[in-house]
CSV table of C-alpha atoms in Angstrom, one decimal:
chain,number,residue,atom,x,y,z
A,1,UNK,CA,32.8,-251.8,-42.2
A,2,UNK,CA,30.8,-255.0,-42.7
A,3,UNK,CA,27.8,-254.2,-40.5
A,4,UNK,CA,25.1,-251.6,-41.2
A,5,UNK,CA,24.5,-248.4,-39.2
A,6,UNK,CA,21.4,-246.3,-39.1
A,7,UNK,CA,20.9,-242.8,-37.8
A,8,UNK,CA,17.3,-242.6,-36.7
A,9,UNK,CA,16.0,-239.0,-36.5
A,10,UNK,CA,12.6,-238.9,-34.8
A,11,UNK,CA,10.3,-236.2,-33.4
A,12,UNK,CA,6.9,-234.7,-33.7
A,13,UNK,CA,5.5,-233.2,-36.9
A,14,UNK,CA,7.0,-229.8,-37.5
A,15,UNK,CA,10.1,-230.4,-35.4
A,16,UNK,CA,12.4,-230.3,-38.5
A,17,UNK,CA,13.2,-234.0,-39.1
A,18,UNK,CA,13.3,-233.8,-42.9
A,19,UNK,CA,15.2,-230.5,-42.9
A,20,UNK,CA,17.8,-231.8,-40.4
A,21,UNK,CA,18.1,-235.1,-42.2
A,22,UNK,CA,19.0,-233.4,-45.5
A,23,UNK,CA,21.5,-231.1,-43.7
A,24,UNK,CA,23.0,-234.2,-42.1
A,25,UNK,CA,23.3,-235.7,-45.5
A,26,UNK,CA,25.0,-232.5,-46.9
A,27,UNK,CA,27.5,-232.7,-44.1
A,28,UNK,CA,28.2,-236.4,-44.7
A,29,UNK,CA,28.6,-235.7,-48.4
A,30,UNK,CA,31.0,-232.9,-47.7
A,31,UNK,CA,33.1,-235.3,-45.5
A,32,UNK,CA,32.9,-238.0,-48.2
A,33,UNK,CA,31.0,-240.4,-46.0
A,34,UNK,CA,29.0,-242.9,-48.1
A,35,UNK,CA,25.4,-243.1,-46.9
A,36,UNK,CA,21.8,-243.3,-48.1
A,37,UNK,CA,18.7,-241.3,-46.9
A,38,UNK,CA,15.2,-242.6,-46.5
A,39,UNK,CA,12.3,-240.5,-45.3
A,40,UNK,CA,10.3,-243.1,-43.4
A,41,UNK,CA,7.0,-241.2,-43.9
A,42,UNK,CA,7.0,-242.3,-47.5
A,43,UNK,CA,7.6,-246.0,-46.9
A,44,UNK,CA,4.0,-246.5,-45.6
A,45,UNK,CA,2.2,-243.8,-47.5
A,46,UNK,CA,-0.7,-245.9,-48.9
A,47,UNK,CA,-4.4,-245.5,-48.7
A,48,UNK,CA,-6.3,-247.4,-47.6
A,49,UNK,CA,-4.1,-249.3,-45.2
A,50,UNK,CA,-3.4,-252.9,-46.3
A,51,UNK,CA,-5.6,-255.6,-44.8
A,52,UNK,CA,-4.4,-256.5,-41.4
A,53,UNK,CA,-1.9,-253.6,-41.3
A,54,UNK,CA,-3.9,-250.8,-39.9
A,55,UNK,CA,-0.9,-248.8,-38.8
A,56,UNK,CA,1.0,-249.6,-42.0
A,57,UNK,CA,4.0,-251.1,-40.0
A,58,UNK,CA,4.1,-254.2,-42.2
A,59,UNK,CA,4.2,-252.3,-45.5
A,60,UNK,CA,6.8,-249.9,-44.0
A,61,UNK,CA,9.0,-252.7,-43.0
A,62,UNK,CA,8.7,-254.4,-46.4
A,63,UNK,CA,9.6,-251.2,-48.2
A,64,UNK,CA,12.5,-250.5,-45.9
A,65,UNK,CA,13.9,-254.0,-46.4
A,66,UNK,CA,13.5,-253.7,-50.2
A,67,UNK,CA,15.1,-250.3,-50.6
A,68,UNK,CA,17.9,-251.0,-48.0
A,69,UNK,CA,18.5,-254.3,-49.8
A,70,UNK,CA,19.2,-252.4,-53.0
A,71,UNK,CA,21.5,-249.9,-51.2
A,72,UNK,CA,23.4,-252.7,-49.4
A,73,UNK,CA,23.9,-254.6,-52.6
A,74,UNK,CA,25.7,-251.6,-53.9
A,75,UNK,CA,27.9,-251.5,-50.8
A,76,UNK,CA,26.2,-248.8,-48.7
A,77,UNK,CA,26.4,-249.5,-45.0
A,78,UNK,CA,25.1,-246.2,-43.4
A,79,UNK,CA,21.5,-245.0,-43.5
A,80,UNK,CA,20.0,-241.7,-42.4
A,81,UNK,CA,16.3,-242.4,-41.6
A,82,UNK,CA,13.7,-239.9,-40.6
A,83,UNK,CA,10.4,-240.8,-39.1
A,84,UNK,CA,8.4,-239.6,-36.1
A,85,UNK,CA,8.5,-242.7,-33.9
A,86,UNK,CA,11.7,-244.4,-35.3
A,87,UNK,CA,13.6,-243.7,-32.1
A,88,UNK,CA,11.3,-245.8,-29.9
A,89,UNK,CA,12.3,-249.3,-28.8
A,90,UNK,CA,9.4,-250.9,-30.6
A,91,UNK,CA,10.8,-249.7,-33.9
A,92,UNK,CA,14.2,-251.4,-33.4
A,93,UNK,CA,13.1,-254.8,-34.6
A,94,UNK,CA,12.1,-253.4,-38.0
A,95,UNK,CA,15.6,-252.1,-38.6
A,96,UNK,CA,17.2,-255.4,-37.4
A,97,UNK,CA,15.0,-257.3,-39.7
A,98,UNK,CA,15.7,-255.0,-42.7
A,99,UNK,CA,19.3,-254.3,-42.1
A,100,UNK,CA,20.6,-257.3,-40.1
A,101,UNK,CA,20.8,-258.2,-36.5
A,102,UNK,CA,24.2,-256.5,-36.0
A,103,UNK,CA,22.9,-253.1,-37.2
A,104,UNK,CA,24.1,-250.2,-35.0
A,105,UNK,CA,21.2,-247.8,-34.1
A,106,UNK,CA,22.0,-244.1,-33.4
A,107,UNK,CA,18.8,-242.5,-32.1
A,108,UNK,CA,18.2,-238.8,-32.0
A,109,UNK,CA,14.9,-237.2,-30.9
A,110,UNK,CA,14.4,-233.7,-32.1
A,111,UNK,CA,12.2,-231.5,-29.8
A,112,UNK,CA,10.4,-228.2,-30.1
A,113,UNK,CA,7.8,-226.3,-28.2
A,114,UNK,CA,4.1,-226.3,-29.2
A,115,UNK,CA,4.4,-222.6,-30.2
A,116,UNK,CA,7.4,-223.3,-32.5
A,117,UNK,CA,5.7,-226.3,-34.1
A,118,UNK,CA,2.5,-224.4,-34.6
A,119,UNK,CA,4.4,-221.6,-36.4
A,120,UNK,CA,6.2,-224.1,-38.6
A,121,UNK,CA,3.2,-226.2,-39.5
A,122,UNK,CA,1.1,-223.1,-40.2
A,123,UNK,CA,3.8,-222.1,-42.7
A,124,UNK,CA,4.0,-225.6,-44.2
A,125,UNK,CA,0.5,-227.1,-44.2
A,126,UNK,CA,-1.4,-225.0,-46.7
A,127,UNK,CA,-4.3,-227.4,-47.3
A,128,UNK,CA,-7.0,-229.0,-45.1
A,129,UNK,CA,-4.7,-231.0,-42.8
A,130,UNK,CA,-3.4,-228.2,-40.5
A,131,UNK,CA,-5.7,-228.8,-37.5
A,132,UNK,CA,-5.2,-232.6,-37.8
A,133,UNK,CA,-1.4,-232.1,-38.0
A,134,UNK,CA,-1.3,-229.8,-34.9
A,135,UNK,CA,-3.3,-232.3,-32.8
A,136,UNK,CA,-1.3,-235.2,-34.0
A,137,UNK,CA,2.0,-233.4,-33.4
A,138,UNK,CA,1.1,-232.6,-29.8
A,139,UNK,CA,0.0,-236.2,-29.1
A,140,UNK,CA,3.2,-237.6,-30.6
A,141,UNK,CA,5.3,-235.2,-28.6
A,142,UNK,CA,3.8,-236.5,-25.4
A,143,UNK,CA,4.2,-240.1,-26.5
A,144,UNK,CA,7.9,-239.6,-27.5
A,145,UNK,CA,8.7,-237.7,-24.3
A,146,UNK,CA,7.2,-240.6,-22.2
A,147,UNK,CA,8.5,-243.5,-24.2
A,148,UNK,CA,11.8,-242.5,-25.8
A,149,UNK,CA,14.6,-244.7,-24.2
A,150,UNK,CA,17.2,-243.0,-22.0
A,151,UNK,CA,20.0,-243.6,-24.6
A,152,UNK,CA,18.2,-241.4,-27.1
A,153,UNK,CA,20.0,-238.1,-27.7
A,154,UNK,CA,17.4,-235.3,-27.4
A,155,UNK,CA,18.2,-232.2,-29.5
A,156,UNK,CA,16.2,-229.0,-29.1
A,157,UNK,CA,15.4,-227.2,-32.4
A,158,UNK,CA,13.6,-224.1,-31.3
A,159,UNK,CA,15.2,-221.0,-32.8
A,160,UNK,CA,18.4,-222.8,-33.7
A,161,UNK,CA,20.1,-222.8,-37.2
A,162,UNK,CA,19.7,-226.1,-39.0
A,163,UNK,CA,23.5,-226.2,-39.5
A,164,UNK,CA,24.1,-226.2,-35.8
A,165,UNK,CA,21.5,-228.9,-35.2
A,166,UNK,CA,22.9,-231.1,-37.9
A,167,UNK,CA,26.4,-230.7,-36.5
A,168,UNK,CA,25.2,-232.0,-33.2
A,169,UNK,CA,23.4,-234.9,-34.8
A,170,UNK,CA,26.4,-235.9,-37.0
A,171,UNK,CA,28.7,-235.8,-34.0
A,172,UNK,CA,26.4,-238.3,-32.3
A,173,UNK,CA,27.0,-240.8,-35.1
A,174,UNK,CA,30.8,-240.9,-34.9
A,175,UNK,CA,30.8,-241.2,-38.7
A,176,UNK,CA,33.0,-238.1,-39.3
A,177,UNK,CA,36.2,-237.8,-37.4
A,178,UNK,CA,37.0,-234.5,-35.8
A,179,UNK,CA,33.4,-233.4,-35.6
A,180,UNK,CA,32.1,-232.1,-32.3
A,181,UNK,CA,28.6,-231.3,-31.2
A,182,UNK,CA,29.4,-227.6,-30.9
A,183,UNK,CA,26.4,-225.7,-32.3
A,184,UNK,CA,26.1,-222.3,-33.8
A,185,UNK,CA,27.5,-220.9,-36.9
A,186,UNK,CA,25.8,-219.2,-39.8
A,187,UNK,CA,22.6,-220.5,-41.3
A,188,UNK,CA,18.9,-220.0,-41.1
A,189,UNK,CA,16.9,-221.2,-38.1
A,190,UNK,CA,14.4,-223.8,-38.9
A,191,UNK,CA,11.2,-221.9,-39.6
A,192,UNK,CA,8.0,-221.9,-41.6
A,193,UNK,CA,9.8,-221.5,-44.9
A,194,UNK,CA,12.6,-224.0,-44.3
A,195,UNK,CA,11.0,-226.8,-42.4
A,196,UNK,CA,9.6,-230.0,-43.8
A,197,UNK,CA,9.6,-231.8,-40.4
């Protein structure tokens, strides 16, 4: 394979993006599929925002390009990338810029109800950010529901084992032969103790 491919896992805060991303990586490792993982939340984690880059999109793109450049130089061609809005059309140019015009985008939007997300975030956010996270998560859920393109695979995470969710996500990539999107199987449901979404 000479072109890059990226699995974009998006969704509101508390939906399970990070947890699912790492389980996807575990499945790919088990199948001996070479790949890299980047949690996009960290590529723009600076304060204050750089001058002229209020939403930190510029620094995020620069960091993605730098890190992906290192991976690509070592021969990696597949990336698992988690970030809330990564599945939206306006994010696509960033990946084309960083990974090449021919990059194949596989977009998966994880969804969960407000009740599920509140339970997960309450278990995860132990500091002063809980109320801010809850409001932001609800706002992003509406935005993603309205603006996610029709070709984005939507995967419900409420009450489902992370293993089943990851199986469905991996199947969407086509990176592992013989994998179906059949869900189920053993494993813990994504919950307060296991979610880093």
